[in-house]
């Protein structure tokens, strides 16, 4: 089949890689003038690292393997530990935290991407797009993997269905050495209401993020001129290494949380969607990149029946999307003290399987 993919993020590149490996003819068109490597980092759960293996993406030596996920009180007292090696043993693949830029570079290697090529018009019924240079390209299948503001989705759905959840994330990397930088622990520190997260990302980097309640035009929004001072005031009393990290930051990246109901069928005729174009969700369950890779894997397997792909993926993707939409991790303090480490580990291991089309099929 000839497949036209719009968008060269995680979803589009993984779709292209999977379909090319399966013998299809693939063309990828990306609006940005070059590979989009900006952004923080992502946690890839066992289903995703298994999919990367199938896509022949060599992630060994990139990023940082995680062994535990811990919840702390604001004074540094450990409240709960999830043993991520239990999922690694159960499913045969590790949990890895990796910079988003490094992930897209790995996925993009050898892919037929045309950059600097916005889409001006989409005809989903004919798997056809008109490009900014005046050309019209048509395939047997059209895949919209062009993110939250997807032009392909807009041609099929109309207006953007996603709404703000009332939360936002400010994040960045620090290369200042901390006690966590070389360890294999993801740490979340409760700051009711809100959260600080710290995860090693390899190469001496530690991802930090702060989840806060925020609304357009108010405190903690993208145009807040005093955001660094505001974050220091709000989170400076948390346990080490948070105060030291706050003192070093000057620039922070802003990510508002969006959510929407995921339809059972999200395509039309020979056109379909993948990644955030199909199922935008808040980052609170660390599932955005994972669900994009799951889309790519199942779409490669189901390219001959797009509606079957959509029904199967929507059933699975709704689970993390609904849980993330509750922003449960940002209000975890009353919950984590009631659960044992063993129970939490068993629950999380089961949840990871329920969130993964690959693991549900393979295990």
Short mmCIF file of C-alpha atoms in Angstrom, two decimals:
data_model
loop_
_atom_site.label_atom_id
_atom_site.label_comp_id
_atom_site.label_asym_id
_atom_site.label_seq_id
_atom_site.Cartn_x
_atom_site.Cartn_y
_atom_site.Cartn_z
CA UNK A 1 0.00 0.00 0.00
CA UNK A 2 0.99 3.63 -0.46
CA UNK A 3 0.58 5.44 2.84
CA UNK A 4 0.70 9.21 3.37
CA UNK A 5 1.60 10.21 6.93
CA UNK A 6 1.10 13.79 8.09
CA UNK A 7 3.30 14.66 11.06
CA UNK A 8 6.80 13.56 12.09
CA UNK A 9 6.53 13.35 15.85
CA UNK A 10 6.68 10.12 17.84
CA UNK A 11 3.43 8.79 16.35
CA UNK A 12 4.13 9.64 12.71
CA UNK A 13 7.71 8.41 12.73
CA UNK A 14 6.79 5.17 14.50
CA UNK A 15 3.92 4.58 12.04
CA UNK A 16 6.27 5.17 9.11
CA UNK A 17 8.92 2.90 10.58
CA UNK A 18 6.45 0.09 11.22
CA UNK A 19 4.80 0.29 7.81
CA UNK A 20 8.09 0.52 5.91
CA UNK A 21 9.30 -2.54 7.79
CA UNK A 22 6.13 -4.34 6.72
CA UNK A 23 6.86 -3.59 3.06
CA UNK A 24 4.57 -0.61 2.43
CA UNK A 25 5.41 2.55 0.48
CA UNK A 26 5.37 5.47 2.95
CA UNK A 27 5.76 9.24 2.61
CA UNK A 28 5.87 11.54 5.66
CA UNK A 29 5.18 15.28 5.51
CA UNK A 30 6.06 17.55 8.43
CA UNK A 31 5.19 21.22 8.85
CA UNK A 32 8.29 22.07 10.92
CA UNK A 33 11.43 22.95 8.95
CA UNK A 34 13.44 20.20 10.67
CA UNK A 35 13.10 17.32 13.10
CA UNK A 36 11.20 18.46 16.19
CA UNK A 37 13.49 17.56 19.09
CA UNK A 38 12.23 20.12 21.60
CA UNK A 39 10.48 19.11 24.80
CA UNK A 40 11.34 17.29 27.97
CA UNK A 41 11.53 13.54 28.33
CA UNK A 42 9.17 10.59 28.37
CA UNK A 43 8.83 7.40 30.37
CA UNK A 44 8.52 4.35 28.16
CA UNK A 45 6.80 1.43 29.86
CA UNK A 46 7.46 -2.25 28.98
CA UNK A 47 4.93 -2.35 26.14
CA UNK A 48 6.66 0.58 24.46
CA UNK A 49 10.20 -0.74 24.84
CA UNK A 50 8.95 -4.04 23.38
CA UNK A 51 7.50 -2.12 20.42
CA UNK A 52 10.79 -0.25 19.94
CA UNK A 53 12.52 -3.64 19.76
CA UNK A 54 10.07 -4.73 17.06
CA UNK A 55 10.70 -1.46 15.19
CA UNK A 56 14.45 -2.17 15.43
CA UNK A 57 15.07 1.04 17.34
CA UNK A 58 18.25 0.62 19.36
CA UNK A 59 17.56 2.49 22.57
CA UNK A 60 20.24 0.68 24.62
CA UNK A 61 22.58 3.22 26.15
CA UNK A 62 20.08 6.05 25.59
CA UNK A 63 18.04 7.41 28.47
CA UNK A 64 17.91 5.76 31.87
CA UNK A 65 16.36 2.50 33.07
CA UNK A 66 13.95 2.91 36.00
CA UNK A 67 13.59 0.40 38.82
CA UNK A 68 11.23 2.14 41.26
CA UNK A 69 8.60 4.86 41.30
CA UNK A 70 8.31 6.55 44.69
CA UNK A 71 5.87 8.94 46.32
CA UNK A 72 7.29 11.25 48.99
CA UNK A 73 5.73 13.63 51.47
CA UNK A 74 6.92 17.23 51.22
CA UNK A 75 9.54 16.60 53.93
CA UNK A 76 11.09 13.69 52.00
CA UNK A 77 9.40 10.89 53.92
CA UNK A 78 8.73 7.97 51.58
CA UNK A 79 5.03 7.18 51.40
CA UNK A 80 4.93 4.49 48.73
CA UNK A 81 7.28 2.60 46.40
CA UNK A 82 6.20 0.82 43.22
CA UNK A 83 8.74 -1.81 42.11
CA UNK A 84 9.01 -1.35 38.35
CA UNK A 85 11.27 -4.38 38.01
CA UNK A 86 8.19 -6.52 38.73
CA UNK A 87 6.68 -5.34 35.43
CA UNK A 88 10.05 -5.84 33.72
CA UNK A 89 10.15 -9.46 34.92
CA UNK A 90 6.49 -10.03 34.06
CA UNK A 91 6.62 -8.62 30.53
CA UNK A 92 10.27 -9.14 29.62
CA UNK A 93 11.07 -5.50 28.82
CA UNK A 94 12.34 -2.59 30.94
CA UNK A 95 10.91 0.80 31.84
CA UNK A 96 13.17 3.51 30.37
CA UNK A 97 13.12 7.28 30.75
CA UNK A 98 14.44 9.06 27.66
CA UNK A 99 14.67 12.61 26.36
CA UNK A 100 11.97 13.17 23.76
CA UNK A 101 14.53 14.60 21.35
CA UNK A 102 16.61 11.44 21.53
CA UNK A 103 13.56 9.27 20.96
CA UNK A 104 12.46 11.11 17.82
CA UNK A 105 16.03 11.06 16.48
CA UNK A 106 16.10 7.29 16.87
CA UNK A 107 12.70 6.89 15.22
CA UNK A 108 13.56 9.29 12.38
CA UNK A 109 16.73 7.48 11.31
CA UNK A 110 16.27 6.45 7.68
CA UNK A 111 12.64 7.61 7.44
CA UNK A 112 11.36 9.35 4.25
CA UNK A 113 10.34 12.69 5.79
CA UNK A 114 9.81 15.93 3.87
CA UNK A 115 10.21 18.84 6.31
CA UNK A 116 8.90 22.38 6.00
CA UNK A 117 5.77 21.14 4.26
CA UNK A 118 2.49 22.27 5.85
CA UNK A 119 -0.76 20.70 4.73
CA UNK A 120 -3.22 23.19 3.24
CA UNK A 121 -6.16 20.94 2.44
CA UNK A 122 -7.20 17.42 3.38
CA UNK A 123 -9.71 15.20 1.58
CA UNK A 124 -9.98 12.18 3.89
CA UNK A 125 -12.39 10.31 1.62
CA UNK A 126 -9.64 10.12 -1.04
CA UNK A 127 -6.63 9.89 1.31
CA UNK A 128 -5.50 13.11 -0.33
CA UNK A 129 -3.65 16.18 0.91
CA UNK A 130 -2.65 19.38 -0.83
CA UNK A 131 0.74 20.60 0.31
CA UNK A 132 2.01 24.15 0.76
CA UNK A 133 4.15 23.90 -2.38
CA UNK A 134 1.02 23.34 -4.48
CA UNK A 135 1.41 19.59 -4.95
CA UNK A 136 -1.39 17.17 -4.20
CA UNK A 137 -0.41 13.75 -2.91
CA UNK A 138 -2.70 10.78 -2.57
CA UNK A 139 -2.29 7.35 -1.06
CA UNK A 140 -4.23 4.20 -0.39
CA UNK A 141 -4.23 5.26 3.28
CA UNK A 142 -3.84 8.64 4.98
CA UNK A 143 -2.62 8.79 8.59
CA UNK A 144 -3.00 12.01 10.54
CA UNK A 145 -0.26 11.98 13.17
CA UNK A 146 -0.02 15.75 13.38
CA UNK A 147 -0.73 16.24 17.07
CA UNK A 148 -3.23 18.23 19.06
CA UNK A 149 -3.89 20.74 16.29
CA UNK A 150 -4.21 18.05 13.62
CA UNK A 151 -5.27 19.27 10.19
CA UNK A 152 -6.28 15.73 9.25
CA UNK A 153 -8.52 15.37 12.29
CA UNK A 154 -10.07 18.79 11.67
CA UNK A 155 -11.07 17.65 8.17
CA UNK A 156 -12.91 14.68 9.70
CA UNK A 157 -14.11 15.94 13.10
CA UNK A 158 -14.39 19.69 12.72
CA UNK A 159 -13.44 21.76 15.76
CA UNK A 160 -10.85 20.60 18.27
CA UNK A 161 -12.69 18.53 20.92
CA UNK A 162 -10.02 18.91 23.63
CA UNK A 163 -10.68 21.11 26.66
CA UNK A 164 -8.36 22.41 29.34
CA UNK A 165 -8.37 20.30 32.50
CA UNK A 166 -7.50 23.16 34.87
CA UNK A 167 -3.92 21.95 35.39
CA UNK A 168 -0.59 22.78 33.79
CA UNK A 169 3.00 21.54 33.92
CA UNK A 170 6.18 23.59 34.10
CA UNK A 171 9.26 21.52 33.41
CA UNK A 172 12.91 21.39 32.40
CA UNK A 173 16.21 19.58 32.87
CA UNK A 174 18.97 20.19 35.36
CA UNK A 175 22.51 18.97 34.85
CA UNK A 176 23.57 20.05 38.33
CA UNK A 177 24.45 16.78 40.12
CA UNK A 178 21.88 15.58 42.67
CA UNK A 179 21.45 12.45 44.75
CA UNK A 180 18.88 11.21 42.22
CA UNK A 181 20.62 11.96 38.91
CA UNK A 182 22.41 8.62 38.54
CA UNK A 183 19.90 6.51 40.45
CA UNK A 184 17.09 4.44 38.94
CA UNK A 185 14.22 6.06 40.83
CA UNK A 186 11.35 8.22 39.65
CA UNK A 187 10.21 10.42 42.54
CA UNK A 188 6.96 12.33 42.97
CA UNK A 189 6.67 14.75 45.90
CA UNK A 190 3.23 15.78 47.06
CA UNK A 191 2.55 19.50 47.39
CA UNK A 192 -1.20 19.42 47.89
CA UNK A 193 -2.71 20.51 45.63
CA UNK A 194 0.03 19.91 43.10
CA UNK A 195 3.10 17.83 42.53
CA UNK A 196 6.83 17.95 41.94
CA UNK A 197 8.37 15.16 39.88
CA UNK A 198 12.02 14.17 39.44
CA UNK A 199 13.27 11.51 37.00
CA UNK A 200 16.81 10.79 35.74
CA UNK A 201 16.99 10.97 31.94
CA UNK A 202 20.56 9.82 31.34
CA UNK A 203 23.68 11.77 30.29
CA UNK A 204 23.77 13.55 33.66
CA UNK A 205 20.28 15.05 33.25
CA UNK A 206 17.43 15.08 35.73
CA UNK A 207 13.96 16.00 34.50
CA UNK A 208 12.03 18.13 36.97
CA UNK A 209 8.43 19.19 36.66
CA UNK A 210 5.83 21.03 38.70
CA UNK A 211 2.10 20.39 38.22
CA UNK A 212 -0.08 23.29 39.32
CA UNK A 213 -3.67 24.41 38.99
CA UNK A 214 -3.74 27.09 36.32
CA UNK A 215 -6.18 28.95 34.09
CA UNK A 216 -5.57 31.17 31.06
CA UNK A 217 -4.49 34.66 32.07
CA UNK A 218 -3.94 33.74 35.71
CA UNK A 219 -1.00 32.70 37.88
CA UNK A 220 1.13 29.83 36.58
CA UNK A 221 -0.06 30.34 32.99
CA UNK A 222 2.27 30.69 30.02
CA UNK A 223 2.44 34.49 30.16
CA UNK A 224 3.12 34.69 33.92
CA UNK A 225 6.19 36.98 34.02
CA UNK A 226 7.18 35.91 37.51
CA UNK A 227 6.81 32.17 37.04
CA UNK A 228 10.29 31.21 38.26
CA UNK A 229 9.89 33.19 41.49
CA UNK A 230 6.37 31.85 41.88
CA UNK A 231 7.58 28.24 41.56
CA UNK A 232 10.36 28.89 44.07
CA UNK A 233 7.89 30.32 46.55
CA UNK A 234 5.37 27.51 46.04
CA UNK A 235 7.76 24.52 46.01
CA UNK A 236 10.89 25.79 47.74
CA UNK A 237 9.92 24.15 51.02
CA UNK A 238 9.95 20.63 49.58
CA UNK A 239 12.62 18.08 50.42
CA UNK A 240 16.05 18.01 48.81
CA UNK A 241 17.00 18.22 46.00
CA UNK A 242 14.05 20.48 45.07
CA UNK A 243 15.28 23.76 46.67
CA UNK A 244 18.66 23.47 44.98
CA UNK A 245 17.08 22.73 41.60
CA UNK A 246 14.78 25.73 41.93
CA UNK A 247 17.74 28.00 42.57
CA UNK A 248 19.40 26.95 39.31
CA UNK A 249 16.48 27.33 36.89
CA UNK A 250 16.01 30.31 34.64
CA UNK A 251 13.98 28.97 31.71
CA UNK A 252 10.97 26.68 32.03
CA UNK A 253 8.72 24.99 29.48
CA UNK A 254 4.95 25.26 29.81
CA UNK A 255 2.44 22.50 29.00
CA UNK A 256 -1.28 23.02 29.66
CA UNK A 257 -3.24 19.81 30.27
CA UNK A 258 -5.96 18.94 27.77
CA UNK A 259 -8.46 16.11 27.68
CA UNK A 260 -11.30 14.89 25.50
CA UNK A 261 -13.58 11.90 25.10
CA UNK A 262 -12.05 9.34 22.74
CA UNK A 263 -14.50 8.19 20.07
CA UNK A 264 -14.82 4.52 19.19
CA UNK A 265 -14.08 5.30 15.53
CA UNK A 266 -11.90 8.29 14.72
CA UNK A 267 -11.32 7.94 10.97
CA UNK A 268 -13.24 8.14 7.74
CA UNK A 269 -12.84 6.00 4.63
CA UNK A 270 -9.12 5.46 3.94
CA UNK A 271 -8.06 8.06 6.55
CA UNK A 272 -7.24 7.47 10.20
CA UNK A 273 -5.37 9.08 13.11
CA UNK A 274 -2.56 8.22 15.49
CA UNK A 275 -1.08 9.76 18.63
CA UNK A 276 -2.37 13.02 20.11
CA UNK A 277 -4.45 13.67 17.01
CA UNK A 278 -6.65 10.76 18.09
CA UNK A 279 -6.40 10.85 21.89
CA UNK A 280 -5.02 13.91 23.61
CA UNK A 281 -4.65 13.27 27.34
CA UNK A 282 -2.97 14.98 30.32
CA UNK A 283 0.60 13.85 31.04
CA UNK A 284 -0.22 12.72 34.57
CA UNK A 285 -0.04 8.99 33.73
CA UNK A 286 3.00 9.39 31.44
CA UNK A 287 1.12 7.79 28.56
CA UNK A 288 1.22 10.18 25.60
CA UNK A 289 4.30 8.78 23.83
CA UNK A 290 3.41 5.26 24.90
CA UNK A 291 -0.04 5.40 23.37
CA UNK A 292 1.48 6.83 20.18
CA UNK A 293 3.81 3.83 19.92
CA UNK A 294 0.90 1.49 20.64
CA UNK A 295 -1.02 3.12 17.76
CA UNK A 296 1.91 2.61 15.42
CA UNK A 297 2.28 -1.04 16.34
CA UNK A 298 -1.39 -1.93 15.94
CA UNK A 299 -1.87 0.19 12.82
CA UNK A 300 1.02 -1.67 11.20
CA UNK A 301 -0.71 -4.95 12.04
CA UNK A 302 -4.16 -3.70 10.94
CA UNK A 303 -3.47 -1.44 7.96
CA UNK A 304 -5.99 -3.37 5.89
CA UNK A 305 -8.87 -2.64 8.32
CA UNK A 306 -8.64 0.89 9.71
CA UNK A 307 -11.93 0.75 11.60
CA UNK A 308 -10.83 -2.43 13.40
CA UNK A 309 -7.60 -0.65 14.38
CA UNK A 310 -9.55 2.33 15.72
CA UNK A 311 -12.04 0.26 17.69
CA UNK A 312 -9.31 -1.83 19.27
CA UNK A 313 -7.10 1.14 20.12
CA UNK A 314 -9.91 3.36 21.41
CA UNK A 315 -10.96 0.64 23.85
CA UNK A 316 -7.45 0.50 25.32
CA UNK A 317 -6.47 4.18 25.04
CA UNK A 318 -9.60 5.26 26.92
CA UNK A 319 -8.30 3.60 30.09
CA UNK A 320 -5.21 5.77 30.68
CA UNK A 321 -6.98 8.81 29.20
CA UNK A 322 -9.85 8.61 31.69
CA UNK A 323 -7.51 8.05 34.61
CA UNK A 324 -5.21 10.87 33.53
CA UNK A 325 -8.21 13.19 33.14
CA UNK A 326 -8.88 12.88 36.88
CA UNK A 327 -5.38 14.33 37.56
CA UNK A 328 -5.15 11.68 40.27
CA UNK A 329 -1.37 11.89 40.64
CA UNK A 330 -1.65 15.58 41.51
CA UNK A 331 -3.92 14.76 44.44
CA UNK A 332 -2.32 11.50 45.57
CA UNK A 333 -1.38 12.35 49.17
CA UNK A 334 -4.60 11.02 50.81
CA UNK A 335 -4.40 7.82 48.74
CA UNK A 336 -0.81 6.62 48.87
CA UNK A 337 -0.69 6.30 52.64
CA UNK A 338 -3.47 3.69 52.52
CA UNK A 339 -1.78 1.26 50.10
CA UNK A 340 1.12 -1.13 50.73
CA UNK A 341 4.12 -1.23 48.43
CA UNK A 342 3.29 -4.78 47.39
CA UNK A 343 -0.33 -3.97 46.56
CA UNK A 344 0.67 -0.87 44.63
CA UNK A 345 3.27 -2.83 42.65
CA UNK A 346 0.77 -5.53 41.71
CA UNK A 347 -1.83 -2.93 40.75
CA UNK A 348 0.57 -0.90 38.64
CA UNK A 349 1.93 -3.98 36.89
CA UNK A 350 -1.63 -4.94 35.95
CA UNK A 351 -2.47 -1.37 34.88
CA UNK A 352 0.48 -1.26 32.51
CA UNK A 353 -0.85 -4.34 30.75
CA UNK A 354 -4.37 -2.91 30.54
CA UNK A 355 -2.96 0.27 28.97
CA UNK A 356 -1.06 -1.63 26.26
CA UNK A 357 -2.52 -3.23 23.14
CA UNK A 358 0.84 -4.94 22.64
CA UNK A 359 1.00 -6.51 26.11
CA UNK A 360 -2.66 -7.52 26.02
CA UNK A 361 -1.93 -9.42 22.81
CA UNK A 362 1.48 -10.81 23.71
CA UNK A 363 1.01 -11.81 27.36
#
